[in-house]
Amino acid sequence: MTFQSGLSLPALPTTVVWDAAMTAYNFGPGHPMAPERLDLTARLARSLGLLDLDHVTLSAPDVAGDGELTTVHSADFVAAVRRASDNPAAADESYGLGTEDDPAFAGMHEAAARLAGGSLLAARTILDGSAVRAVNFGGGLHHASRERASGFCVYNDAALAVRKLLDGGVQRVAYIDVDAHHGDGTQSIFWDDPRVLTISLHETGMTLFPGTGFANEIGGPEALGSAVNVALPAGTGDAGWLRAFHAVVPQLVGAFGPEVIVSQHGCDSHRLDPLTHLSVSVDGQREAAAAVANLAARYCENRWIATGGGGYHITGVVPRTWSHLIGIAANRPVPLRTLVPGAWRTYVQERYGVDTPESMGDDADVWWRSWEVGFDPNDDVDRTVMATRKEVFPLHGLDPWFD
């Protein structure tokens, strides 16, 4: 199938990171972080013609070296990952390795470092000007902190990309995270760095791992207001989720004035995701990606790195959502009513015995109320949004009530 929509849009040079070797990041049978979700995304994006566009370059990542990994991780942690990779039975749980969430496996270091290398590759293409946009849907491992693996994440590729941009001369980077889980690792790495604005829109830690990400987490003493958290109540759907996004993210990005945006698009906010409790559609997730693209166009001369993240409905949700992400990044958005290519659906049915959706959207209503219509103190989402706005808006010269 050749994708035809949006041919009048500018052809923005775009790098898509992909190689089948990325599926080696595999915690074993039954683990939610199934590598098949990456393979299925690449297959669907290719079936839609997104990987064959003249202005899209498909690039295989290198394995990140220790010198690159230690720009955000400690040398002791990298050494511990290497030891666990060589001898999984000797994994050190004090580093978050060998746990139920992050079981050690042979070759783990190389597999994790390859995903990290993907986001470093994306950052290099932005810095050298060979691309203005880049997608590493195998990345977005936002729970890994400086000295600890956590939540299915070994090396924090998104943080590595941000650091690479800073080291390459970029003055300000906005990191936007819409995964259902709080982007705690990325936040912690840049907690006291005023050059990085981290914004995380997620299910509240009262009902979901990692139990952090509340409105009063606003950054370290040298960077107050640089961490922004919107902790949404369980059950929040498209209307509330998008209302919250648009009531916080555009205003702060505009006030911060980033030169590049790095975003994390975990799609576990979907109503079918088995691990979370939000109720967002593929349509809503696509809408958020489009909003990030618009912010990159408005403030960053289109410079944008998008990563994947969580997402555990392997066949029906992840491939569609991240194919939309690729299309939006490449400035060739896939219409929601586009039929999912029959050959891809047949492959999934034959390979996994699962019937997949017929169209690229969920036929959802993604209408949302603008914050300008007013704050409703009786609405759980509005109270969450106002808590965040009160904490951080004044630190950016914004009025929490009216901006």
Short mmCIF file of C-alpha atoms in Angstrom, two decimals:
data_model
loop_
_atom_site.label_atom_id
_atom_site.label_comp_id
_atom_site.label_asym_id
_atom_site.label_seq_id
_atom_site.Cartn_x
_atom_site.Cartn_y
_atom_site.Cartn_z
CA MET A 1 0.00 0.00 0.00
CA THR A 2 1.33 3.45 -0.89
CA PHE A 3 0.27 6.25 1.42
CA GLN A 4 -1.15 9.22 -0.53
CA SER A 5 -2.58 11.70 1.97
CA GLY A 6 -0.94 15.01 2.80
CA LEU A 7 1.24 15.27 -0.31
CA SER A 8 0.90 19.06 -0.30
CA LEU A 9 2.62 19.33 3.08
CA PRO A 10 6.32 20.25 3.22
CA ALA A 11 8.66 17.26 3.07
CA LEU A 12 10.53 17.57 6.37
CA PRO A 13 13.74 15.47 6.42
CA THR A 14 12.97 12.73 8.94
CA THR A 15 15.04 9.93 10.42
CA VAL A 16 13.26 6.76 11.56
CA VAL A 17 15.39 4.48 13.70
CA TRP A 18 14.81 0.81 13.06
CA ASP A 19 16.64 -2.47 12.81
CA ALA A 20 15.34 -5.96 13.58
CA ALA A 21 18.21 -6.31 16.06
CA MET A 22 16.28 -3.95 18.34
CA THR A 23 13.94 -6.83 19.21
CA ALA A 24 16.80 -8.39 21.20
CA TYR A 25 15.59 -6.22 24.10
CA ASN A 26 13.57 -9.14 25.40
CA PHE A 27 12.86 -9.91 29.05
CA GLY A 28 11.43 -13.32 28.18
CA PRO A 29 8.10 -15.07 27.55
CA GLY A 30 5.14 -13.52 29.33
CA HIS A 31 6.85 -10.22 30.10
CA PRO A 32 4.66 -7.24 29.10
CA MET A 33 7.54 -5.51 27.26
CA ALA A 34 7.20 -7.89 24.33
CA PRO A 35 9.62 -7.15 21.47
CA GLU A 36 6.92 -8.13 18.97
CA ARG A 37 5.36 -4.70 19.41
CA LEU A 38 8.40 -3.15 17.70
CA ASP A 39 8.38 -5.62 14.82
CA LEU A 40 4.65 -5.15 14.26
CA THR A 41 5.01 -1.37 14.29
CA ALA A 42 7.77 -1.47 11.68
CA ARG A 43 5.74 -3.86 9.52
CA LEU A 44 2.62 -1.69 9.70
CA ALA A 45 4.50 1.56 9.03
CA ARG A 46 6.12 -0.06 6.01
CA SER A 47 2.78 -1.41 4.77
CA LEU A 48 1.40 2.13 4.97
CA GLY A 49 4.28 3.41 2.86
CA LEU A 50 5.67 5.59 5.63
CA LEU A 51 9.16 4.08 5.55
CA ASP A 52 9.48 4.48 1.79
CA LEU A 53 8.88 8.23 1.56
CA ASP A 54 11.64 10.10 -0.27
CA HIS A 55 12.32 12.40 2.69
CA VAL A 56 12.40 9.60 5.30
CA THR A 57 15.72 7.91 6.07
CA LEU A 58 15.59 4.53 7.79
CA SER A 59 18.67 4.18 10.01
CA ALA A 60 19.94 1.26 12.09
CA PRO A 61 21.33 2.25 15.48
CA ASP A 62 24.75 1.40 16.83
CA VAL A 63 25.24 0.02 20.33
CA ALA A 64 25.94 3.02 22.56
CA GLY A 65 29.41 3.00 24.10
CA ASP A 66 30.12 3.27 27.81
CA GLY A 67 31.40 6.82 27.33
CA GLU A 68 28.01 7.79 25.89
CA LEU A 69 25.96 5.90 28.49
CA THR A 70 27.83 7.54 31.36
CA THR A 71 26.72 11.00 30.27
CA VAL A 72 23.50 10.23 32.21
CA HIS A 73 24.23 6.95 34.03
CA SER A 74 26.91 6.20 36.59
CA ALA A 75 29.89 4.09 35.58
CA ASP A 76 29.06 1.70 38.43
CA PHE A 77 25.55 1.15 37.06
CA VAL A 78 26.78 0.48 33.52
CA ALA A 79 29.32 -1.99 34.93
CA ALA A 80 26.53 -3.72 36.90
CA VAL A 81 24.44 -4.06 33.72
CA ARG A 82 27.43 -5.54 31.92
CA ARG A 83 27.96 -8.10 34.71
CA ALA A 84 24.28 -9.09 34.68
CA SER A 85 24.39 -9.32 30.91
CA ASP A 86 27.32 -11.73 31.07
CA ASN A 87 25.92 -13.73 33.99
CA PRO A 88 22.18 -13.13 34.58
CA ALA A 89 22.23 -15.23 37.75
CA ALA A 90 24.57 -12.67 39.32
CA ALA A 91 22.32 -9.65 38.70
CA ASP A 92 22.50 -7.07 41.48
CA GLU A 93 19.02 -6.05 42.62
CA SER A 94 20.42 -2.93 44.30
CA TYR A 95 20.74 -1.58 40.76
CA GLY A 96 17.22 -2.68 39.84
CA LEU A 97 18.52 -5.69 37.91
CA GLY A 98 17.20 -9.24 38.21
CA THR A 99 13.82 -8.07 39.49
CA GLU A 100 10.37 -9.10 38.30
CA ASP A 101 10.10 -5.91 36.23
CA ASP A 102 13.67 -6.01 34.92
CA PRO A 103 14.82 -9.63 34.85
CA ALA A 104 18.40 -10.05 33.71
CA PHE A 105 19.03 -11.87 30.45
CA ALA A 106 22.10 -12.78 28.43
CA GLY A 107 23.07 -9.91 26.14
CA MET A 108 20.99 -7.39 28.09
CA HIS A 109 23.65 -4.68 28.01
CA GLU A 110 24.07 -4.77 24.25
CA ALA A 111 20.31 -4.92 23.65
CA ALA A 112 19.60 -1.97 25.96
CA ALA A 113 22.56 0.01 24.65
CA ARG A 114 21.32 -0.47 21.08
CA LEU A 115 17.98 1.13 21.95
CA ALA A 116 19.91 3.92 23.66
CA GLY A 117 22.05 4.24 20.54
CA GLY A 118 18.85 4.80 18.56
CA SER A 119 17.97 7.97 20.42
CA LEU A 120 21.59 9.13 20.30
CA LEU A 121 21.45 8.63 16.53
CA ALA A 122 18.28 10.71 16.43
CA ALA A 123 19.99 13.51 18.36
CA ARG A 124 22.99 13.44 16.03
CA THR A 125 20.79 13.85 12.97
CA ILE A 126 19.17 16.92 14.52
CA LEU A 127 22.55 18.39 15.48
CA ASP A 128 24.18 17.86 12.09
CA GLY A 129 21.10 19.05 10.21
CA SER A 130 20.59 15.87 8.20
CA ALA A 131 17.07 15.70 9.69
CA VAL A 132 14.78 18.09 11.48
CA ARG A 133 12.64 15.31 12.92
CA ALA A 134 13.50 11.83 14.16
CA VAL A 135 11.54 8.88 15.56
CA ASN A 136 12.88 6.05 17.71
CA PHE A 137 9.74 4.08 18.53
CA GLY A 138 11.95 1.46 20.21
CA GLY A 139 13.05 4.05 22.76
CA GLY A 140 11.29 6.02 25.48
CA LEU A 141 12.65 3.99 28.42
CA HIS A 142 11.88 6.77 30.85
CA HIS A 143 11.99 4.98 34.22
CA ALA A 144 15.73 4.29 34.20
CA SER A 145 17.54 6.71 36.50
CA ARG A 146 21.20 7.51 36.91
CA GLU A 147 22.00 4.40 38.97
CA ARG A 148 19.03 2.10 38.66
CA ALA A 149 16.98 0.14 36.15
CA SER A 150 13.25 0.35 36.77
CA GLY A 151 9.89 -0.38 35.18
CA PHE A 152 11.15 -2.39 32.18
CA CYS A 153 13.80 0.28 31.48
CA VAL A 154 17.57 -0.33 31.68
CA TYR A 155 19.16 2.69 29.96
CA ASN A 156 17.29 5.97 29.62
CA ASP A 157 17.60 6.68 25.91
CA ALA A 158 15.45 9.81 26.00
CA ALA A 159 17.67 11.37 28.66
CA LEU A 160 20.71 10.42 26.59
CA ALA A 161 19.24 12.22 23.58
CA VAL A 162 18.56 15.33 25.66
CA ARG A 163 22.11 15.28 27.04
CA LYS A 164 23.52 14.80 23.54
CA LEU A 165 21.62 17.86 22.35
CA LEU A 166 22.86 19.94 25.29
CA ASP A 167 26.44 18.81 24.78
CA GLY A 168 26.04 19.68 21.09
CA GLY A 169 25.24 23.29 21.85
CA VAL A 170 21.46 23.32 22.25
CA GLN A 171 20.57 25.76 25.03
CA ARG A 172 17.07 24.61 26.01
CA VAL A 173 15.25 21.30 25.51
CA ALA A 174 11.62 20.58 26.36
CA TYR A 175 10.87 16.94 27.22
CA ILE A 176 7.17 16.02 26.91
CA ASP A 177 6.04 12.62 28.23
CA VAL A 178 2.50 11.33 27.63
CA ASP A 179 3.03 7.74 28.82
CA ALA A 180 0.44 6.53 31.34
CA HIS A 181 3.30 6.15 33.83
CA HIS A 182 5.19 9.07 35.30
CA GLY A 183 8.48 9.83 33.54
CA ASP A 184 10.33 9.63 36.83
CA GLY A 185 13.76 8.61 35.57
CA THR A 186 14.08 11.42 33.04
CA GLN A 187 12.78 13.91 35.58
CA SER A 188 15.33 12.79 38.17
CA ILE A 189 18.26 13.03 35.76
CA PHE A 190 17.47 16.67 34.90
CA TRP A 191 15.92 17.59 38.26
CA ASP A 192 18.26 20.51 38.88
CA ASP A 193 19.07 21.55 35.30
CA PRO A 194 17.29 24.75 34.21
CA ARG A 195 18.12 24.02 30.57
CA VAL A 196 15.62 21.13 30.49
CA LEU A 197 11.88 21.40 31.00
CA THR A 198 10.36 17.98 31.78
CA ILE A 199 6.58 17.70 31.45
CA SER A 200 4.83 14.44 32.31
CA LEU A 201 1.12 13.79 31.78
CA HIS A 202 0.25 10.47 33.44
CA GLU A 203 -2.09 8.47 35.61
CA THR A 204 -1.79 9.48 39.23
CA GLY A 205 0.75 7.66 41.36
CA MET A 206 -2.06 6.91 43.80
CA THR A 207 -3.19 4.12 41.47
CA LEU A 208 -0.20 3.33 39.24
CA PHE A 209 3.54 2.65 39.28
CA PRO A 210 5.91 4.33 40.05
CA GLY A 211 3.83 6.20 42.64
CA THR A 212 5.40 9.58 41.89
CA GLY A 213 4.73 12.55 39.65
CA PHE A 214 2.54 14.83 41.71
CA ALA A 215 2.00 18.54 41.10
CA ASN A 216 4.40 19.61 43.86
CA GLU A 217 7.37 17.93 42.16
CA ILE A 218 8.68 21.06 40.44
CA GLY A 219 12.47 20.66 40.11
CA GLY A 220 15.56 21.28 42.20
CA PRO A 221 16.64 24.54 43.89
CA GLU A 222 18.57 25.68 40.81
CA ALA A 223 15.73 24.80 38.45
CA LEU A 224 12.40 25.46 40.15
CA GLY A 225 9.58 25.05 37.68
CA SER A 226 11.63 22.86 35.36
CA ALA A 227 9.69 19.71 36.36
CA VAL A 228 5.98 19.70 35.56
CA ASN A 229 3.58 16.92 36.49
CA VAL A 230 -0.08 16.38 35.65
CA ALA A 231 -1.29 13.41 37.70
CA LEU A 232 -4.62 12.41 36.15
CA PRO A 233 -7.27 10.35 37.93
CA ALA A 234 -7.81 6.76 36.85
CA GLY A 235 -10.47 6.48 34.17
CA THR A 236 -9.62 9.75 32.44
CA GLY A 237 -10.66 9.56 28.78
CA ASP A 238 -9.91 11.51 25.64
CA ALA A 239 -11.78 14.69 26.57
CA GLY A 240 -10.13 15.06 29.98
CA TRP A 241 -6.72 13.89 28.82
CA LEU A 242 -6.59 16.31 25.90
CA ARG A 243 -8.06 19.14 27.99
CA ALA A 244 -5.28 18.61 30.53
CA PHE A 245 -2.59 18.47 27.83
CA HIS A 246 -3.75 21.68 26.19
CA ALA A 247 -4.20 23.47 29.52
CA VAL A 248 -0.57 22.93 30.55
CA VAL A 249 1.82 21.91 27.79
CA PRO A 250 1.52 24.64 25.12
CA GLN A 251 1.63 27.46 27.65
CA LEU A 252 4.78 26.19 29.36
CA VAL A 253 6.56 25.28 26.14
CA GLY A 254 5.83 28.76 24.84
CA ALA A 255 7.16 30.41 27.99
CA PHE A 256 10.25 28.18 28.08
CA GLY A 257 11.16 28.64 24.42
CA PRO A 258 12.95 25.36 23.64
CA GLU A 259 15.25 24.91 20.67
CA VAL A 260 14.38 21.20 20.37
CA ILE A 261 11.54 19.06 21.70
CA VAL A 262 12.11 15.46 22.81
CA SER A 263 8.90 13.55 23.47
CA GLN A 264 7.92 10.17 24.84
CA HIS A 265 4.77 8.59 23.38
CA GLY A 266 4.03 5.58 25.50
CA CYS A 267 0.58 4.44 24.35
CA ASP A 268 -0.37 2.58 27.53
CA SER A 269 -2.93 5.31 28.22
CA HIS A 270 -5.22 3.40 25.82
CA ARG A 271 -8.42 2.00 27.28
CA LEU A 272 -7.42 -1.55 26.26
CA ASP A 273 -4.00 -1.48 27.87
CA PRO A 274 -3.74 -4.31 30.40
CA LEU A 275 -1.48 -2.51 32.90
CA THR A 276 -3.07 0.93 33.33
CA HIS A 277 -6.38 2.57 34.12
CA LEU A 278 -6.80 5.46 31.67
CA SER A 279 -9.32 5.40 28.83
CA VAL A 280 -7.68 7.16 25.88
CA SER A 281 -8.14 6.13 22.23
CA VAL A 282 -5.65 5.79 19.38
CA ASP A 283 -7.36 8.92 18.03
CA GLY A 284 -6.55 10.84 21.21
CA GLN A 285 -2.96 9.66 21.23
CA ARG A 286 -2.62 10.75 17.59
CA GLU A 287 -4.07 14.14 18.53
CA ALA A 288 -1.42 14.59 21.23
CA ALA A 289 1.37 13.68 18.80
CA ALA A 290 0.01 16.23 16.34
CA ALA A 291 -0.02 18.84 19.10
CA VAL A 292 3.65 18.15 19.89
CA ALA A 293 4.46 18.44 16.17
CA ASN A 294 2.73 21.82 16.10
CA LEU A 295 4.75 23.00 19.09
CA ALA A 296 7.97 21.91 17.38
CA ALA A 297 6.94 23.81 14.26
CA ARG A 298 6.02 26.93 16.23
CA TYR A 299 8.97 27.15 18.62
CA CYS A 300 11.78 24.89 17.38
CA GLU A 301 11.91 25.28 13.60
CA ASN A 302 10.41 21.77 13.50
CA ARG A 303 13.29 20.17 15.46
CA TRP A 304 11.71 17.23 17.24
CA ILE A 305 12.77 13.79 18.47
CA ALA A 306 9.91 11.39 19.23
CA THR A 307 10.31 8.11 21.10
CA GLY A 308 8.01 5.23 21.94
CA GLY A 309 7.66 3.99 25.51
CA GLY A 310 5.05 1.87 27.25
CA GLY A 311 2.17 0.17 25.50
CA TYR A 312 1.17 -3.41 26.18
CA HIS A 313 -1.78 -4.10 23.90
CA ILE A 314 0.67 -5.53 21.42
CA THR A 315 -1.36 -6.09 18.26
CA GLY A 316 -4.32 -3.72 18.32
CA VAL A 317 -2.95 -0.52 19.81
CA VAL A 318 0.83 -0.13 19.73
CA PRO A 319 1.46 -0.57 15.97
CA ARG A 320 -1.33 1.81 14.97
CA THR A 321 -0.39 4.50 17.49
CA TRP A 322 3.30 4.51 16.62
CA SER A 323 2.63 4.36 12.89
CA HIS A 324 0.57 7.52 13.39
CA LEU A 325 3.53 8.98 15.27
CA ILE A 326 5.86 8.24 12.35
CA GLY A 327 3.40 9.74 9.89
CA ILE A 328 2.99 12.92 11.91
CA ALA A 329 6.72 13.32 12.42
CA ALA A 330 7.30 12.87 8.68
CA ASN A 331 4.56 15.44 7.97
CA ARG A 332 2.51 12.77 6.23
CA PRO A 333 -0.24 12.11 8.81
CA VAL A 334 -2.30 8.99 8.24
CA PRO A 335 -6.06 9.73 8.26
CA LEU A 336 -7.87 7.92 11.03
CA ARG A 337 -10.30 6.31 8.59
CA THR A 338 -7.46 4.75 6.59
CA LEU A 339 -7.94 0.99 6.34
CA VAL A 340 -5.26 -1.08 8.01
CA PRO A 341 -3.49 -2.92 5.15
CA GLY A 342 -5.00 -6.34 4.66
CA ALA A 343 -1.64 -8.07 4.31
CA TRP A 344 -0.59 -6.79 7.75
CA ARG A 345 -3.85 -7.91 9.36
CA THR A 346 -3.46 -11.35 7.75
CA TYR A 347 0.11 -11.62 9.04
CA VAL A 348 -0.98 -10.83 12.60
CA GLN A 349 -3.88 -13.27 12.43
CA GLU A 350 -1.69 -16.07 11.10
CA ARG A 351 1.25 -15.34 13.39
CA TYR A 352 -0.60 -14.56 16.63
CA GLY A 353 -4.14 -15.80 16.07
CA VAL A 354 -5.55 -12.35 16.77
CA ASP A 355 -7.97 -10.24 14.74
CA THR A 356 -6.88 -6.61 14.55
CA PRO A 357 -8.88 -3.41 13.95
CA GLU A 358 -9.86 -2.70 10.35
CA SER A 359 -9.08 1.03 10.43
CA MET A 360 -6.27 3.18 11.75
CA GLY A 361 -8.53 4.90 14.26
CA ASP A 362 -10.95 3.92 17.03
CA ASP A 363 -13.74 6.16 15.69
CA ALA A 364 -13.56 8.07 18.97
CA ASP A 365 -14.81 11.56 19.76
CA VAL A 366 -11.70 13.59 20.66
CA TRP A 367 -13.53 16.85 21.35
CA TRP A 368 -12.15 18.59 24.43
CA ARG A 369 -13.10 21.76 26.31
CA SER A 370 -10.56 24.54 26.12
CA TRP A 371 -9.31 25.82 29.47
CA GLU A 372 -10.53 29.25 28.38
CA VAL A 373 -14.13 28.20 29.06
CA GLY A 374 -13.32 28.13 32.75
CA PHE A 375 -12.19 25.98 35.69
CA ASP A 376 -14.69 23.54 37.17
CA PRO A 377 -13.77 22.89 40.83
CA ASN A 378 -16.12 19.89 40.89
CA ASP A 379 -14.24 18.10 38.11
CA ASP A 380 -11.39 15.77 39.11
CA VAL A 381 -9.35 16.50 35.98
CA ASP A 382 -9.76 20.25 36.38
CA ARG A 383 -8.60 20.10 40.00
CA THR A 384 -5.53 18.16 38.87
CA VAL A 385 -4.77 20.68 36.14
CA MET A 386 -5.23 23.64 38.46
CA ALA A 387 -2.91 22.09 41.05
CA THR A 388 -0.19 21.85 38.40
CA ARG A 389 -0.83 25.33 37.03
CA LYS A 390 -0.67 26.88 40.52
CA GLU A 391 2.62 25.14 41.27
CA VAL A 392 4.56 25.99 38.11
CA PHE A 393 2.88 28.71 36.05
CA PRO A 394 4.01 31.62 38.28
CA LEU A 395 7.61 30.37 38.04
CA HIS A 396 7.38 30.90 34.26
CA GLY A 397 5.66 34.27 34.47
CA LEU A 398 2.25 32.78 33.71
CA ASP A 399 -1.09 33.31 35.44
CA PRO A 400 -2.54 29.96 36.60
CA TRP A 401 -6.09 31.27 36.20
CA PHE A 402 -6.00 33.03 32.87
CA ASP A 403 -2.96 32.01 30.76
#
